[in-house]
């Protein structure tokens, strides 16, 4: 048995975390600004699996001084939580307060002032301890005021550089939770109290932007938007190589990987970090001779329960059904996938995908009704795939069994 270092199902731990240099610089800059009293709040957006949670975790470590920045060793107290399952503003404030309390508890040496905040938090009615009030009986505005006071006092205790809220899955609360209003009112009340040492970093799918706007027209103005893209070519290879070297530190039997296997993973993944991790993990798993080559990559990808089917089940479950494997639908999807998530006209599809026009129409209707393809509201006859990573997956599925798959060496 060998330790498999790849993490297709979890956030990239610091040793495994590659790239994102611009994003990290932006985060460090935002922390530095906050330290100096002029916070620049951040919104990390991007497709599912692009690496938002991993970047948030990295930001958490930098903010706490666990990872040293070039210039400064920060000492923020961080409140990291995810907002999945939050349905109201009261729920949101409670969740943040609970996390803050548990963070403070972990600090061994809380000085007097900060200890008072912790004690206050522990008794806070918002946690339902005293009154056991239901969420809908609590006044969100009062709670927000309490949270402002708590943060104000905590920062005032001068034990920390300030407070950083890292809120993941920020696109998931419904409009009723009023996240945009929370952001706007919370940051404004803090600044009115002359308290500028608080930073918000929110992460979520791109939908988060419209959610915030819906909730409060000007809440977006508070944020700098950091849109995350797939990894660069060299970073894709670096993720695989890093994994292999982590494995080689732990395992007695060392693993090698061929250059063309690295390239194949980089190509199949198109830089989506969750794809890189999954293809690498599956290749590592099927390798038996301690040398990962392109056959290991392809067996790992295409075998039953291999990388392709794992990714399909995890990320595209709605789309992942037998119909798209029928050859005419596949041809339509294959052609559309060459355009990523860009609009393609029906005419273009008919001309290029090799399927008769009535069958293309049937396929588009069926795919649209299952939300596998989207139709343009503004222009008749234009369609696209919902995400680029879905297009990447479709293309990867399509490569199985193709003669060119193994390149020249097959
Ligand atoms: N910078 C990176 N280097 C290496 N691997 C990464 C990196 N970022 C993310 N990953 C890997 O990619 C996968 C997805 O990462 P992560 O969970 O952070 O994405 P996400 O955008 O939060 O996804 P979701 O939208 O599903 O919450 C994980 O397997 C993670 O280990
Ligand atoms: Mg995530």
Tab-separated table of C-alpha atoms and ligand atoms in Angstrom:
chain	number	residue	atom	x	y	z
A	1	UNK	CA	0.000	0.000	0.000
A	2	UNK	CA	1.102	3.491	-0.804
A	3	UNK	CA	0.021	6.824	0.565
A	4	UNK	CA	-1.892	8.707	-2.146
A	5	UNK	CA	-1.194	12.439	-1.664
A	6	UNK	CA	-3.876	13.846	-3.964
A	7	UNK	CA	-7.027	15.394	-2.516
A	8	UNK	CA	-9.867	15.226	-5.029
A	9	UNK	CA	-12.383	15.526	-2.218
A	10	UNK	CA	-10.920	18.156	0.040
A	11	UNK	CA	-9.354	21.573	0.097
A	12	UNK	CA	-5.726	21.784	-0.922
A	13	UNK	CA	-3.665	21.770	2.257
A	14	UNK	CA	-0.806	24.281	2.303
A	15	UNK	CA	1.874	21.860	1.037
A	16	UNK	CA	-0.363	20.922	-1.882
A	17	UNK	CA	-1.503	24.453	-2.676
A	18	UNK	CA	0.004	25.727	-5.945
A	19	UNK	CA	-0.145	29.012	-7.830
A	20	UNK	CA	-2.720	31.752	-7.247
A	21	UNK	CA	0.092	34.252	-6.875
A	22	UNK	CA	-1.956	37.263	-7.955
A	23	UNK	CA	-4.836	36.311	-5.710
A	24	UNK	CA	-2.525	35.807	-2.735
A	25	UNK	CA	-0.911	39.152	-3.351
A	26	UNK	CA	-4.331	40.795	-3.419
A	27	UNK	CA	-5.225	39.106	-0.139
A	28	UNK	CA	-1.966	40.132	1.514
A	29	UNK	CA	-2.478	43.660	0.328
A	30	UNK	CA	-6.018	43.664	1.752
A	31	UNK	CA	-4.703	42.416	5.107
A	32	UNK	CA	-1.995	45.042	5.123
A	33	UNK	CA	-4.538	47.750	4.349
A	34	UNK	CA	-6.754	46.503	7.161
A	35	UNK	CA	-3.818	46.486	9.558
A	36	UNK	CA	-3.298	50.109	8.650
A	37	UNK	CA	-6.911	51.072	9.015
A	38	UNK	CA	-8.147	51.139	5.429
A	39	UNK	CA	-9.739	47.741	4.730
A	40	UNK	CA	-10.420	46.591	1.193
A	41	UNK	CA	-13.017	43.834	1.400
A	42	UNK	CA	-12.765	40.972	-1.093
A	43	UNK	CA	-15.151	38.806	-3.050
A	44	UNK	CA	-13.626	35.583	-4.398
A	45	UNK	CA	-15.778	34.248	-7.196
A	46	UNK	CA	-15.494	31.349	-9.595
A	47	UNK	CA	-16.945	28.081	-10.802
A	48	UNK	CA	-17.438	25.114	-8.556
A	49	UNK	CA	-14.147	23.376	-7.876
A	50	UNK	CA	-11.993	26.261	-9.055
A	51	UNK	CA	-10.316	26.490	-5.642
A	52	UNK	CA	-12.226	29.119	-3.666
A	53	UNK	CA	-12.277	27.243	-0.354
A	54	UNK	CA	-8.605	26.305	-0.701
A	55	UNK	CA	-7.685	29.944	-1.274
A	56	UNK	CA	-9.823	31.031	1.683
A	57	UNK	CA	-8.018	28.533	3.882
A	58	UNK	CA	-4.687	29.855	2.674
A	59	UNK	CA	-5.869	33.404	3.419
A	60	UNK	CA	-6.868	32.278	6.911
A	61	UNK	CA	-3.354	30.936	7.551
A	62	UNK	CA	-1.718	34.120	6.271
A	63	UNK	CA	-4.044	36.307	8.353
A	64	UNK	CA	-3.238	34.343	11.510
A	65	UNK	CA	0.475	34.464	10.808
A	66	UNK	CA	0.728	30.686	10.288
A	67	UNK	CA	2.094	31.362	6.831
A	68	UNK	CA	4.441	34.271	6.727
A	69	UNK	CA	3.920	36.981	4.185
A	70	UNK	CA	6.994	38.548	2.591
A	71	UNK	CA	6.736	41.698	4.606
A	72	UNK	CA	4.588	41.147	7.658
A	73	UNK	CA	3.672	38.394	10.025
A	74	UNK	CA	-0.009	39.093	10.551
A	75	UNK	CA	-1.815	38.450	13.800
A	76	UNK	CA	-5.498	38.732	12.940
A	77	UNK	CA	-8.221	36.758	14.629
A	78	UNK	CA	-10.109	34.970	11.885
A	79	UNK	CA	-13.706	33.870	11.764
A	80	UNK	CA	-13.976	31.175	9.108
A	81	UNK	CA	-17.311	29.655	8.392
A	82	UNK	CA	-19.491	28.656	5.509
A	83	UNK	CA	-22.942	29.982	4.902
A	84	UNK	CA	-24.487	26.883	3.363
A	85	UNK	CA	-27.714	26.199	5.180
A	86	UNK	CA	-28.138	29.784	6.424
A	87	UNK	CA	-31.625	31.038	5.661
A	88	UNK	CA	-32.023	34.297	7.578
A	89	UNK	CA	-29.974	37.244	8.739
A	90	UNK	CA	-30.403	36.142	12.347
A	91	UNK	CA	-29.034	32.748	11.377
A	92	UNK	CA	-26.108	34.437	9.678
A	93	UNK	CA	-25.209	36.569	12.708
A	94	UNK	CA	-25.575	33.613	15.069
A	95	UNK	CA	-23.297	31.506	12.915
A	96	UNK	CA	-20.613	34.175	12.815
A	97	UNK	CA	-20.901	34.798	16.567
A	98	UNK	CA	-20.656	31.086	17.341
A	99	UNK	CA	-17.538	30.768	15.251
A	100	UNK	CA	-15.985	33.861	16.813
A	101	UNK	CA	-16.616	32.515	20.275
A	102	UNK	CA	-15.074	29.175	19.472
A	103	UNK	CA	-12.051	30.919	17.916
A	104	UNK	CA	-11.541	33.001	21.037
A	105	UNK	CA	-11.805	29.924	23.207
A	106	UNK	CA	-8.866	28.393	21.360
A	107	UNK	CA	-6.652	31.291	22.387
A	108	UNK	CA	-4.805	30.206	25.474
A	109	UNK	CA	-3.776	33.602	26.646
A	110	UNK	CA	-6.656	35.979	26.239
A	111	UNK	CA	-5.832	39.296	27.795
A	112	UNK	CA	-8.349	40.969	30.070
A	113	UNK	CA	-10.211	43.004	27.491
A	114	UNK	CA	-10.448	40.222	24.984
A	115	UNK	CA	-11.487	37.813	27.727
A	116	UNK	CA	-14.392	40.115	28.572
A	117	UNK	CA	-15.537	39.938	24.973
A	118	UNK	CA	-15.402	36.183	25.114
A	119	UNK	CA	-17.429	36.141	28.314
A	120	UNK	CA	-19.953	38.504	26.797
A	121	UNK	CA	-20.216	36.344	23.723
A	122	UNK	CA	-20.689	33.256	25.808
A	123	UNK	CA	-23.651	34.838	27.490
A	124	UNK	CA	-25.031	36.413	24.438
A	125	UNK	CA	-28.736	35.942	23.984
A	126	UNK	CA	-28.168	35.549	20.307
A	127	UNK	CA	-26.946	32.062	20.943
A	128	UNK	CA	-30.332	31.301	22.361
A	129	UNK	CA	-28.746	30.291	25.644
A	130	UNK	CA	-30.740	32.599	27.857
A	131	UNK	CA	-34.091	32.845	26.200
A	132	UNK	CA	-33.903	30.001	23.784
A	133	UNK	CA	-35.633	32.351	21.425
A	134	UNK	CA	-36.513	31.162	17.957
A	135	UNK	CA	-34.753	32.920	15.107
A	136	UNK	CA	-37.920	34.657	13.960
A	137	UNK	CA	-38.437	36.156	17.432
A	138	UNK	CA	-35.052	37.867	17.415
A	139	UNK	CA	-34.486	41.304	15.974
A	140	UNK	CA	-31.723	41.133	13.352
A	141	UNK	CA	-30.960	44.806	13.702
A	142	UNK	CA	-30.301	44.550	17.419
A	143	UNK	CA	-28.150	41.479	16.912
A	144	UNK	CA	-26.159	43.234	14.253
A	145	UNK	CA	-25.557	46.079	16.662
A	146	UNK	CA	-24.334	43.597	19.246
A	147	UNK	CA	-21.988	42.043	16.724
A	148	UNK	CA	-20.630	45.473	15.864
A	149	UNK	CA	-20.039	46.173	19.571
A	150	UNK	CA	-18.331	42.826	20.048
A	151	UNK	CA	-15.996	43.334	17.098
A	152	UNK	CA	-15.326	46.906	18.144
A	153	UNK	CA	-14.345	45.846	21.666
A	154	UNK	CA	-12.323	42.899	20.487
A	155	UNK	CA	-10.282	45.008	18.106
A	156	UNK	CA	-10.057	47.672	20.809
A	157	UNK	CA	-8.436	45.113	23.104
A	158	UNK	CA	-5.368	45.422	20.888
A	159	UNK	CA	-4.502	41.792	21.282
A	160	UNK	CA	-4.938	41.270	17.547
A	161	UNK	CA	-4.229	43.163	14.356
A	162	UNK	CA	-7.960	43.106	13.741
A	163	UNK	CA	-10.700	40.667	12.738
A	164	UNK	CA	-11.058	38.870	9.416
A	165	UNK	CA	-14.351	37.228	8.449
A	166	UNK	CA	-13.862	34.487	5.866
A	167	UNK	CA	-17.303	33.469	4.664
A	168	UNK	CA	-17.434	30.559	2.231
A	169	UNK	CA	-20.432	29.400	0.146
A	170	UNK	CA	-21.684	32.968	0.355
A	171	UNK	CA	-23.864	32.399	-2.726
A	172	UNK	CA	-25.978	29.809	-0.985
A	173	UNK	CA	-28.141	31.796	1.470
A	174	UNK	CA	-31.452	32.807	-0.143
A	175	UNK	CA	-32.244	36.458	-0.827
A	176	UNK	CA	-34.214	36.494	2.442
A	177	UNK	CA	-30.966	36.229	4.407
A	178	UNK	CA	-30.058	39.698	3.120
A	179	UNK	CA	-26.340	39.137	2.971
A	180	UNK	CA	-25.796	42.328	0.985
A	181	UNK	CA	-27.579	44.390	3.587
A	182	UNK	CA	-25.603	42.695	6.346
A	183	UNK	CA	-22.338	43.546	4.610
A	184	UNK	CA	-23.264	47.138	3.996
A	185	UNK	CA	-24.762	47.917	7.395
A	186	UNK	CA	-22.131	46.000	9.360
A	187	UNK	CA	-19.143	47.666	7.697
A	188	UNK	CA	-20.768	51.102	7.902
A	189	UNK	CA	-21.601	50.825	11.569
A	190	UNK	CA	-18.085	49.729	12.354
A	191	UNK	CA	-16.563	52.619	10.489
A	192	UNK	CA	-18.911	55.048	12.211
A	193	UNK	CA	-17.428	53.845	15.451
A	194	UNK	CA	-14.020	54.609	14.051
A	195	UNK	CA	-13.188	50.934	13.804
A	196	UNK	CA	-11.445	50.170	10.526
A	197	UNK	CA	-9.570	46.986	11.429
A	198	UNK	CA	-12.059	44.478	10.100
A	199	UNK	CA	-11.839	42.680	6.793
A	200	UNK	CA	-14.517	40.673	4.998
A	201	UNK	CA	-13.536	37.993	2.505
A	202	UNK	CA	-16.511	36.286	0.888
A	203	UNK	CA	-16.292	33.364	-1.511
A	204	UNK	CA	-18.907	31.868	-3.777
A	205	UNK	CA	-19.951	31.067	-7.323
A	206	UNK	CA	-20.388	34.008	-9.667
A	207	UNK	CA	-24.072	34.088	-8.806
A	208	UNK	CA	-22.957	35.696	-5.521
A	209	UNK	CA	-22.536	39.009	-7.313
A	210	UNK	CA	-26.176	39.207	-8.371
A	211	UNK	CA	-27.327	37.873	-5.000
A	212	UNK	CA	-25.545	40.706	-3.206
A	213	UNK	CA	-26.853	43.283	-5.617
A	214	UNK	CA	-30.407	41.999	-5.155
A	215	UNK	CA	-30.083	42.238	-1.406
A	216	UNK	CA	-28.574	45.721	-1.303
A	217	UNK	CA	-27.992	47.770	-4.404
A	218	UNK	CA	-24.714	49.277	-3.241
A	219	UNK	CA	-23.288	46.409	-1.195
A	220	UNK	CA	-21.047	45.415	-4.106
A	221	UNK	CA	-19.261	48.746	-3.889
A	222	UNK	CA	-17.709	47.590	-0.648
A	223	UNK	CA	-15.817	44.834	-2.443
A	224	UNK	CA	-12.948	44.285	-4.763
A	225	UNK	CA	-13.876	41.288	-6.920
A	226	UNK	CA	-11.301	38.544	-7.403
A	227	UNK	CA	-12.516	36.268	-10.185
A	228	UNK	CA	-10.703	32.928	-10.146
A	229	UNK	CA	-9.636	31.175	-13.338
A	230	UNK	CA	-8.167	27.759	-14.157
A	231	UNK	CA	-4.520	27.120	-13.304
A	232	UNK	CA	-1.775	27.971	-15.783
A	233	UNK	CA	-0.107	25.189	-17.769
A	234	UNK	CA	3.013	25.148	-15.573
A	235	UNK	CA	0.913	25.230	-12.393
A	236	UNK	CA	-1.085	22.165	-13.464
A	237	UNK	CA	2.115	20.176	-13.818
A	238	UNK	CA	3.406	21.652	-10.566
A	239	UNK	CA	0.356	20.353	-8.658
A	240	UNK	CA	1.051	16.814	-9.890
A	241	UNK	CA	4.774	17.054	-9.217
A	242	UNK	CA	4.181	18.436	-5.743
A	243	UNK	CA	1.874	15.527	-4.985
A	244	UNK	CA	4.433	13.022	-6.198
A	245	UNK	CA	7.160	14.556	-4.060
A	246	UNK	CA	4.882	14.541	-0.990
A	247	UNK	CA	4.210	10.846	-1.699
A	248	UNK	CA	7.904	10.153	-2.039
A	249	UNK	CA	8.616	11.709	1.335
A	250	UNK	CA	6.117	9.379	2.980
A	251	UNK	CA	6.326	6.149	1.008
A	252	UNK	CA	9.210	3.728	0.998
A	253	UNK	CA	8.529	2.805	-2.620
A	254	UNK	CA	9.171	5.935	-4.660
A	255	UNK	CA	6.934	6.946	-7.552
A	256	UNK	CA	8.064	8.503	-10.812
A	257	UNK	CA	5.901	10.135	-13.449
A	258	UNK	CA	6.646	10.498	-17.136
A	259	UNK	CA	6.616	13.830	-18.874
A	260	UNK	CA	3.826	12.897	-21.254
A	261	UNK	CA	1.697	11.689	-18.324
A	262	UNK	CA	2.100	15.131	-16.745
A	263	UNK	CA	1.115	16.731	-20.018
A	264	UNK	CA	-1.904	14.485	-20.389
A	265	UNK	CA	-3.199	15.408	-16.932
A	266	UNK	CA	-2.571	19.092	-17.667
A	267	UNK	CA	-4.434	18.773	-20.976
A	268	UNK	CA	-7.410	16.737	-19.731
A	269	UNK	CA	-7.898	19.024	-16.735
A	270	UNK	CA	-7.635	22.295	-18.660
A	271	UNK	CA	-6.398	23.764	-15.392
A	272	UNK	CA	-9.434	23.039	-13.226
A	273	UNK	CA	-7.781	22.181	-9.927
A	274	UNK	CA	-10.403	19.613	-8.939
A	275	UNK	CA	-9.817	17.863	-12.269
A	276	UNK	CA	-6.038	17.902	-11.765
A	277	UNK	CA	-6.447	16.360	-8.312
A	278	UNK	CA	-8.913	13.729	-9.513
A	279	UNK	CA	-6.987	12.628	-12.616
A	280	UNK	CA	-3.767	12.518	-10.580
A	281	UNK	CA	-5.338	10.630	-7.723
A	282	UNK	CA	-6.861	8.023	-10.049
A	283	UNK	CA	-3.606	7.604	-12.007
A	284	UNK	CA	-1.675	7.186	-8.757
A	285	UNK	CA	-4.173	4.588	-7.622
A	286	UNK	CA	-4.043	2.376	-10.719
A	287	UNK	CA	-0.251	2.513	-11.101
A	288	UNK	CA	1.394	-0.781	-10.188
A	289	UNK	CA	5.016	-0.380	-11.283
A	290	UNK	CA	5.814	2.884	-9.477
A	291	UNK	CA	6.037	4.699	-12.792
A	292	UNK	CA	2.986	6.696	-13.751
A	293	UNK	CA	2.713	6.829	-17.538
A	294	UNK	CA	-0.043	7.867	-19.927
A	295	UNK	CA	-1.655	4.437	-19.719
A	296	UNK	CA	-2.057	4.854	-15.969
A	297	UNK	CA	-3.583	8.284	-16.537
A	298	UNK	CA	-6.058	6.970	-19.089
A	299	UNK	CA	-6.942	3.831	-17.125
A	300	UNK	CA	-7.396	5.980	-14.022
A	301	UNK	CA	-9.579	8.352	-15.998
A	302	UNK	CA	-11.800	5.976	-17.927
A	303	UNK	CA	-12.185	2.847	-15.834
A	304	UNK	CA	-15.428	2.218	-14.022
A	305	UNK	CA	-15.428	4.515	-10.966
A	306	UNK	CA	-12.423	6.273	-12.485
A	307	UNK	CA	-11.786	9.992	-12.557
A	308	UNK	CA	-14.326	10.800	-15.272
A	309	UNK	CA	-17.155	9.041	-13.515
A	310	UNK	CA	-16.164	10.494	-10.114
A	311	UNK	CA	-16.163	14.018	-11.509
A	312	UNK	CA	-19.430	13.401	-13.335
A	313	UNK	CA	-21.162	12.142	-10.222
A	314	UNK	CA	-19.769	14.892	-7.990
A	315	UNK	CA	-20.070	17.953	-10.144
A	316	UNK	CA	-22.514	17.227	-12.889
A	317	UNK	CA	-24.962	14.822	-11.316
A	318	UNK	CA	-27.935	16.548	-12.905
A	319	UNK	CA	-26.260	16.317	-16.253
A	320	UNK	CA	-24.734	12.903	-15.741
A	321	UNK	CA	-27.183	10.457	-17.224
A	322	UNK	CA	-27.269	7.894	-19.950
A	323	UNK	CA	-28.914	10.152	-22.484
A	324	UNK	CA	-25.804	12.203	-23.089
A	325	UNK	CA	-23.948	9.036	-23.878
A	326	UNK	CA	-26.245	8.301	-26.812
A	327	UNK	CA	-24.218	9.094	-29.865
A	328	UNK	CA	-26.234	11.906	-31.451
A	329	UNK	CA	-26.613	13.857	-28.221
A	330	UNK	CA	-22.942	13.294	-27.580
A	331	UNK	CA	-22.007	14.739	-30.944
A	332	UNK	CA	-24.027	17.881	-30.250
A	333	UNK	CA	-22.463	18.238	-26.801
A	334	UNK	CA	-18.971	17.433	-28.073
A	335	UNK	CA	-19.215	20.175	-30.638
A	336	UNK	CA	-20.639	22.673	-28.164
A	337	UNK	CA	-17.877	21.797	-25.691
A	338	UNK	CA	-15.242	22.973	-28.145
A	339	UNK	CA	-16.717	26.442	-27.502
A	340	UNK	CA	-16.429	26.146	-23.719
A	341	UNK	CA	-19.302	28.057	-22.144
A	342	UNK	CA	-19.708	30.455	-25.078
A	343	UNK	CA	-22.903	30.830	-27.093
A	344	UNK	CA	-23.125	28.692	-30.230
A	345	UNK	CA	-25.806	29.067	-32.876
A	346	UNK	CA	-28.048	26.185	-33.845
A	347	UNK	CA	-26.979	26.757	-37.426
A	348	UNK	CA	-23.319	26.405	-36.501
A	349	UNK	CA	-24.058	23.192	-34.589
A	350	UNK	CA	-25.988	21.714	-37.528
A	351	UNK	CA	-23.184	22.564	-39.934
A	352	UNK	CA	-20.416	21.142	-37.821
A	353	UNK	CA	-21.504	18.361	-35.525
A	354	UNK	CA	-22.359	15.755	-38.147
A	355	UNK	CA	-25.957	15.147	-37.051
A	356	UNK	CA	-29.091	15.745	-39.160
A	357	UNK	CA	-30.865	18.998	-38.380
A	358	UNK	CA	-34.074	17.488	-37.000
A	359	UNK	CA	-32.026	15.346	-34.637
A	360	UNK	CA	-30.001	18.371	-33.564
A	361	UNK	CA	-33.269	20.133	-32.755
A	362	UNK	CA	-34.522	17.166	-30.765
A	363	UNK	CA	-31.247	16.949	-28.899
A	364	UNK	CA	-31.213	20.666	-28.093
A	365	UNK	CA	-34.804	20.526	-26.834
A	366	UNK	CA	-34.096	17.568	-24.578
A	367	UNK	CA	-30.807	18.956	-23.325
A	368	UNK	CA	-32.383	22.312	-22.642
A	369	UNK	CA	-35.272	20.858	-20.692
A	370	UNK	CA	-32.740	19.080	-18.469
A	371	UNK	CA	-30.706	22.263	-18.069
A	372	UNK	CA	-27.700	20.585	-19.636
A	373	UNK	CA	-27.587	23.389	-22.168
A	374	UNK	CA	-28.862	26.939	-21.720
A	375	UNK	CA	-30.812	28.876	-24.361
A	376	UNK	CA	-30.162	32.580	-24.915
A	377	UNK	CA	-33.207	34.642	-23.898
A	378	UNK	CA	-32.110	37.511	-26.083
A	379	UNK	CA	-31.395	35.620	-29.302
A	380	UNK	CA	-33.363	32.741	-30.737
A	381	UNK	CA	-31.351	29.714	-31.702
A	382	UNK	CA	-28.291	30.319	-29.508
A	383	UNK	CA	-27.209	27.781	-26.953
A	384	UNK	CA	-24.327	27.200	-24.579
A	385	UNK	CA	-23.071	24.814	-21.905
A	386	UNK	CA	-23.603	26.093	-18.370
A	387	UNK	CA	-19.952	26.107	-17.286
A	388	UNK	CA	-16.503	25.763	-18.780
A	389	UNK	CA	-15.633	22.941	-16.431
A	390	UNK	CA	-18.607	20.974	-17.774
A	391	UNK	CA	-17.244	21.544	-21.273
A	392	UNK	CA	-13.862	20.274	-20.093
A	393	UNK	CA	-15.495	17.176	-18.685
A	394	UNK	CA	-17.469	16.529	-21.906
A	395	UNK	CA	-14.265	16.838	-23.918
A	396	UNK	CA	-12.437	14.485	-21.561
A	397	UNK	CA	-15.251	11.924	-21.874
A	398	UNK	CA	-15.079	12.269	-25.641
A	399	UNK	CA	-11.369	11.512	-25.732
A	400	UNK	CA	-11.815	7.976	-24.463
A	401	UNK	CA	-11.444	5.455	-27.222
A	402	UNK	CA	-10.111	7.992	-29.685
A	403	UNK	CA	-7.095	6.947	-31.621
A	404	UNK	CA	-5.259	10.153	-30.904
A	405	UNK	CA	-5.684	9.711	-27.190
A	406	UNK	CA	-2.385	7.980	-26.602
A	407	UNK	CA	-0.508	10.345	-28.862
A	408	UNK	CA	2.452	9.003	-30.817
A	409	UNK	CA	3.723	6.544	-28.290
A	410	UNK	CA	0.722	4.171	-28.449
B	1	LIG	N1	-4.187	26.095	-5.680
B	1	LIG	C1	-4.441	24.779	-5.705
B	1	LIG	N2	-3.445	23.876	-5.864
B	1	LIG	C2	-3.724	22.562	-5.868
B	1	LIG	N3	-4.939	22.029	-5.741
B	1	LIG	C3	-5.986	22.872	-5.576
B	1	LIG	C4	-5.780	24.277	-5.548
B	1	LIG	N4	-6.978	24.868	-5.364
B	1	LIG	C5	-7.874	23.881	-5.283
B	1	LIG	N5	-7.295	22.675	-5.397
B	1	LIG	C6	-7.998	21.372	-5.378
B	1	LIG	O1	-9.134	21.496	-6.226
B	1	LIG	C7	-10.300	20.944	-5.642
B	1	LIG	C8	-11.372	21.996	-5.471
B	1	LIG	O2	-10.911	22.977	-4.533
B	1	LIG	P1	-11.878	23.786	-3.601
B	1	LIG	O3	-12.741	22.860	-2.814
B	1	LIG	O4	-11.029	24.748	-2.879
B	1	LIG	O5	-12.758	24.526	-4.696
B	1	LIG	P2	-14.084	25.377	-4.525
B	1	LIG	O6	-14.040	26.426	-5.550
B	1	LIG	O7	-14.238	25.793	-3.112
B	1	LIG	O8	-15.185	24.303	-4.881
B	1	LIG	P3	-16.774	24.339	-4.533
B	1	LIG	O9	-17.349	25.399	-5.401
B	1	LIG	O10	-17.239	22.980	-4.890
B	1	LIG	O11	-16.882	24.677	-3.070
B	1	LIG	C9	-9.834	20.288	-4.365
B	1	LIG	O12	-9.567	18.946	-4.669
B	1	LIG	C10	-8.562	21.020	-4.013
B	1	LIG	O13	-7.700	20.184	-3.292
B	2	LIG	MG1	-15.665	25.461	-1.726
